[in-house]
CSV table of C-alpha atoms in Angstrom, one decimal:
chain,number,residue,atom,x,y,z
A,14,MET,CA,251.0,-43.1,-73.2
A,15,THR,CA,254.0,-45.4,-73.7
A,16,ARG,CA,254.3,-48.5,-71.6
A,17,ARG,CA,257.8,-49.9,-72.0
A,18,GLY,CA,257.6,-53.0,-69.8
A,19,GLU,CA,256.6,-54.4,-66.5
A,20,GLY,CA,258.6,-55.7,-63.5
A,21,THR,CA,258.1,-59.3,-62.5
A,22,SER,CA,259.3,-59.1,-58.9
A,23,ALA,CA,257.2,-58.4,-55.9
A,24,ALA,CA,258.1,-54.7,-56.2
A,25,ALA,CA,255.8,-56.0,-58.5
A,26,GLU,CA,253.7,-54.2,-60.8
A,27,ARG,CA,255.9,-51.2,-61.4
A,28,VAL,CA,255.6,-50.2,-65.0
A,29,ARG,CA,257.9,-48.0,-67.0
A,30,ILE,CA,256.5,-44.7,-68.3
A,31,ARG,CA,258.2,-42.8,-71.0
A,32,GLU,CA,256.6,-39.5,-70.1
A,33,ILE,CA,257.8,-37.3,-67.2
A,34,VAL,CA,255.4,-37.4,-64.3
A,35,VAL,CA,255.0,-34.1,-62.5
A,36,VAL,CA,254.0,-33.9,-58.8
A,37,GLU,CA,253.8,-31.2,-56.2
A,38,GLY,CA,256.2,-32.3,-53.5
A,39,TRP,CA,259.0,-34.7,-52.5
A,40,HIS,CA,256.8,-37.1,-50.6
A,41,ASP,CA,254.5,-37.3,-53.7
A,42,LYS,CA,257.6,-38.3,-55.7
A,43,GLN,CA,258.5,-41.0,-53.3
A,44,ALA,CA,254.9,-42.4,-53.6
A,45,VAL,CA,255.2,-42.4,-57.4
A,46,ASP,CA,258.6,-44.0,-57.4
A,47,ARG,CA,257.1,-46.9,-55.5
A,48,ALA,CA,254.4,-47.3,-58.2
A,49,LEU,CA,256.2,-46.6,-61.4
A,50,GLU,CA,259.6,-46.6,-63.2
A,51,ALA,CA,259.5,-43.0,-64.4
A,52,ASP,CA,261.3,-39.7,-64.3
A,53,VAL,CA,259.4,-37.7,-61.7
A,54,TRP,CA,259.8,-34.0,-61.4
A,55,VAL,CA,258.8,-32.0,-58.3
A,56,LEU,CA,257.2,-28.6,-58.6
A,57,GLY,CA,257.9,-27.7,-55.0
A,58,GLY,CA,254.5,-26.4,-54.2
A,59,ASP,CA,252.3,-23.5,-55.2
A,60,ARG,CA,254.9,-21.2,-56.6
A,61,VAL,CA,256.1,-22.8,-59.8
A,62,ALA,CA,259.3,-21.2,-61.1
A,63,ARG,CA,259.4,-19.8,-64.7
A,64,ARG,CA,262.5,-21.9,-65.3
A,65,THR,CA,260.7,-25.0,-64.3
A,66,LEU,CA,257.9,-24.3,-66.6
A,67,ALA,CA,260.3,-23.6,-69.5
A,68,GLU,CA,262.0,-27.0,-68.8
A,69,LEU,CA,258.6,-28.7,-68.8
A,70,ARG,CA,257.7,-27.1,-72.1
A,71,ARG,CA,260.8,-28.6,-73.7
A,72,ALA,CA,260.2,-32.0,-72.0
A,73,SER,CA,256.6,-32.0,-73.3
A,74,GLN,CA,257.8,-31.7,-76.9
A,75,HIS,CA,260.3,-34.5,-76.6
A,76,ARG,CA,258.9,-37.0,-74.1
A,77,GLY,CA,255.5,-35.9,-72.9
A,78,VAL,CA,254.4,-34.7,-69.5
A,79,ILE,CA,251.8,-36.1,-67.1
A,80,LEU,CA,250.4,-33.9,-64.4
A,81,LEU,CA,249.5,-35.7,-61.1
A,82,THR,CA,248.6,-33.1,-58.5
A,83,ASP,CA,246.7,-33.5,-55.2
A,84,PRO,CA,242.9,-33.9,-55.6
A,85,ASP,CA,242.1,-30.7,-53.7
A,86,GLY,CA,241.7,-27.0,-54.4
A,87,PRO,CA,245.4,-26.1,-54.3
A,88,GLY,CA,246.3,-29.1,-56.5
A,89,GLU,CA,243.7,-28.1,-59.1
A,90,ARG,CA,245.1,-24.5,-59.2
A,91,ILE,CA,248.6,-25.8,-59.7
A,92,ARG,CA,247.4,-28.1,-62.4
A,93,ARG,CA,245.7,-25.3,-64.3
A,94,ARG,CA,248.8,-23.0,-64.0
A,95,VAL,CA,251.1,-25.7,-65.4
A,96,ALA,CA,248.7,-26.8,-68.1
A,97,GLU,CA,248.3,-23.2,-69.3
A,98,ALA,CA,252.1,-22.7,-69.5
A,99,VAL,CA,252.9,-26.2,-70.9
A,100,PRO,CA,250.5,-27.1,-73.8
A,101,GLY,CA,250.0,-30.8,-74.5
A,102,CYS,CA,250.2,-32.1,-71.0
A,103,LYS,CA,248.3,-35.2,-70.0
A,104,HIS,CA,246.2,-35.1,-66.9
A,105,ALA,CA,246.2,-37.9,-64.3
A,106,HIS,CA,243.6,-37.7,-61.5
A,107,LEU,CA,243.6,-39.6,-58.3
A,108,PRO,CA,240.2,-40.1,-56.7
A,109,ARG,CA,240.1,-38.2,-53.4
A,110,SER,CA,239.0,-41.3,-51.6
A,111,LYS,CA,242.2,-43.0,-52.5
A,112,ALA,CA,244.5,-40.1,-51.5
A,113,LEU,CA,243.5,-39.7,-47.9
A,114,GLY,CA,245.8,-40.2,-44.9
A,115,ARG,CA,246.5,-38.6,-41.5
A,116,GLY,CA,243.5,-36.3,-41.9
A,117,ARG,CA,245.0,-34.9,-45.1
A,118,VAL,CA,244.7,-35.3,-48.9
A,119,GLY,CA,247.6,-35.9,-51.2
A,120,VAL,CA,249.3,-38.1,-53.7
A,121,GLU,CA,251.8,-39.1,-51.0
A,122,HIS,CA,249.0,-41.0,-49.2
A,123,ALA,CA,247.8,-43.1,-52.2
A,124,ASP,CA,248.9,-46.7,-52.6
A,125,PRO,CA,250.9,-47.8,-55.7
A,126,ALA,CA,248.0,-49.4,-57.4
A,127,ALA,CA,245.9,-46.2,-57.2
A,128,ILE,CA,248.8,-44.2,-58.6
A,129,ARG,CA,249.4,-46.6,-61.4
A,130,ASP,CA,245.8,-46.6,-62.4
A,131,ALA,CA,245.6,-42.8,-62.4
A,132,VAL,CA,248.8,-42.4,-64.5
A,133,LEU,CA,248.0,-45.1,-67.0
A,134,ALA,CA,244.5,-43.5,-67.5
A,135,ALA,CA,245.9,-40.0,-68.0
A,136,ARG,CA,244.0,-38.0,-70.6
A,137,PRO,CA,245.4,-35.5,-73.1
A,138,GLU,CA,243.9,-32.1,-73.1
A,139,ARG,CA,242.4,-31.2,-76.5
A,140,ALA,CA,244.2,-28.4,-78.2
A,141,GLY,CA,242.3,-25.4,-79.3
A,142,ALA,CA,238.6,-24.7,-79.1
A,143,LEU,CA,236.2,-27.4,-80.4
A,144,PRO,CA,233.7,-26.2,-83.0
A,145,GLU,CA,230.9,-27.7,-81.0
A,146,PRO,CA,231.2,-28.9,-77.4
A,147,VAL,CA,230.0,-32.5,-76.8
A,148,PHE,CA,228.5,-31.7,-73.4
A,149,HIS,CA,226.4,-28.8,-72.2
A,150,LEU,CA,225.2,-27.6,-68.7
A,151,VAL,CA,221.8,-29.2,-69.4
A,152,ASP,CA,223.5,-32.6,-69.6
A,153,LEU,CA,224.7,-32.1,-66.0
A,154,ALA,CA,221.3,-31.0,-64.8
A,155,ASP,CA,219.5,-33.9,-66.5
A,156,ALA,CA,221.9,-36.3,-64.9
A,157,GLY,CA,221.6,-34.7,-61.4
A,158,LEU,CA,225.1,-33.4,-61.5
A,159,ALA,CA,223.9,-29.8,-61.3
A,160,GLN,CA,220.9,-28.1,-59.7
A,161,HIS,CA,220.3,-31.1,-57.5
A,162,PRO,CA,220.7,-31.5,-53.7
A,163,ARG,CA,223.3,-34.2,-54.2
A,164,ALA,CA,224.9,-32.7,-57.3
A,165,ALA,CA,228.4,-32.2,-55.7
A,166,LEU,CA,228.5,-35.7,-54.4
A,167,ARG,CA,227.5,-37.2,-57.8
A,168,ARG,CA,230.0,-35.1,-59.7
A,169,ARG,CA,232.8,-36.3,-57.4
A,170,ARG,CA,231.8,-39.9,-58.0
A,171,VAL,CA,231.4,-39.5,-61.8
A,172,GLY,CA,234.7,-37.6,-61.9
A,173,GLU,CA,236.4,-40.6,-60.2
A,174,MET,CA,234.8,-43.0,-62.7
A,175,LEU,CA,235.9,-40.9,-65.7
A,176,GLY,CA,239.3,-40.1,-64.3
A,177,ILE,CA,238.9,-36.3,-64.6
A,178,GLY,CA,238.7,-35.4,-61.0
A,179,TYR,CA,236.2,-33.2,-59.1
A,180,ALA,CA,235.1,-29.6,-59.9
A,181,ASN,CA,232.1,-27.4,-59.5
A,182,ALA,CA,229.5,-27.7,-62.2
A,183,ARG,CA,230.9,-25.2,-64.8
A,184,SER,CA,234.5,-26.4,-64.3
A,185,PHE,CA,233.3,-30.0,-64.5
A,186,LEU,CA,231.6,-29.2,-67.8
A,187,LYS,CA,234.9,-27.7,-69.1
A,188,LYS,CA,236.8,-30.8,-68.1
A,189,LEU,CA,234.3,-33.1,-69.9
A,190,ASN,CA,234.9,-31.2,-73.2
A,191,ALA,CA,238.6,-30.4,-72.8
A,192,LEU,CA,239.7,-33.9,-71.8
A,193,GLY,CA,237.8,-35.7,-74.6
A,194,VAL,CA,235.2,-37.6,-72.6
A,195,THR,CA,232.9,-39.5,-75.0
A,196,ARG,CA,229.2,-39.9,-74.8
A,197,ALA,CA,229.7,-43.7,-74.4
A,198,GLU,CA,232.0,-43.1,-71.4
A,199,TRP,CA,229.5,-40.6,-70.0
A,200,ASP,CA,226.5,-43.0,-70.4
A,201,ALA,CA,228.5,-45.8,-68.8
A,202,ALA,CA,229.5,-43.7,-65.8
A,203,LEU,CA,225.9,-42.5,-65.2
A,204,ALA,CA,224.7,-46.1,-65.5
A,205,ALA,CA,227.3,-47.2,-62.9
A,206,LEU,CA,226.3,-44.3,-60.6
A,207,ALA,CA,222.6,-45.3,-60.9
A,208,SER,CA,223.5,-48.9,-60.1
A,209,GLU,CA,225.4,-47.8,-57.0
A,210,GLU,CA,222.6,-45.6,-55.7
A,211,ASP,CA,219.9,-48.2,-56.4
A,212,GLY,CA,221.8,-51.1,-55.1
A,213,HIS,CA,223.6,-49.7,-52.1
A,214,GLY,CA,222.2,-46.3,-51.4
A,215,ASP,CA,224.9,-43.7,-51.0
A,216,PRO,CA,227.8,-44.7,-48.6
A,217,ARG,CA,229.4,-41.3,-48.9
A,218,GLY,CA,226.8,-39.1,-47.3
A,219,ARG,CA,225.0,-36.1,-48.8
A,220,GLY,CA,226.5,-33.5,-51.1
A,221,GLU,CA,225.5,-30.0,-51.9
A,222,ALA,CA,224.0,-28.6,-55.1
A,223,ARG,CA,226.5,-26.2,-56.7
């Protein structure tokens, strides 16, 4: 990611981003504009026009594209659709806990700091199939992120720490490998999760094994 500079006023920590940031709706764009100096493109919801995808493919080759969709089911479907049509996208994920407002979930509800953190931590998707995946389903099971009563909750928390978002066990495994998560990052996230659970219990309630 290219960071071209920082503002010094109280509108404060807006940073310039070379890549185009892609969001779902106009309210999401307004939220990103408060956080960053960037060109922000709006998809307009679930039905993404072919023309828009063609424009994004061209933009991806020249400047780069960062996908920032809502941390919910529809947002993940839109993300997958665009990523399949626009190779080379980077993926920015907002933690669900930082995108809540008025009983709803969305980028528009996140504060500028959360949006900046998500965009600056965006991960590129690895092109092509890896000869050998780094992670396997047994890794999730051993860590209590699959086949465990609180697996869903733990995946959500580890996904927030790694900046890859939430998913069911098999989709989470695909994200770990596709977005280039390293063993060191994995071990650090699991250690942080264990520290949270040992030190404070679990403030987010119980999850479901999936």
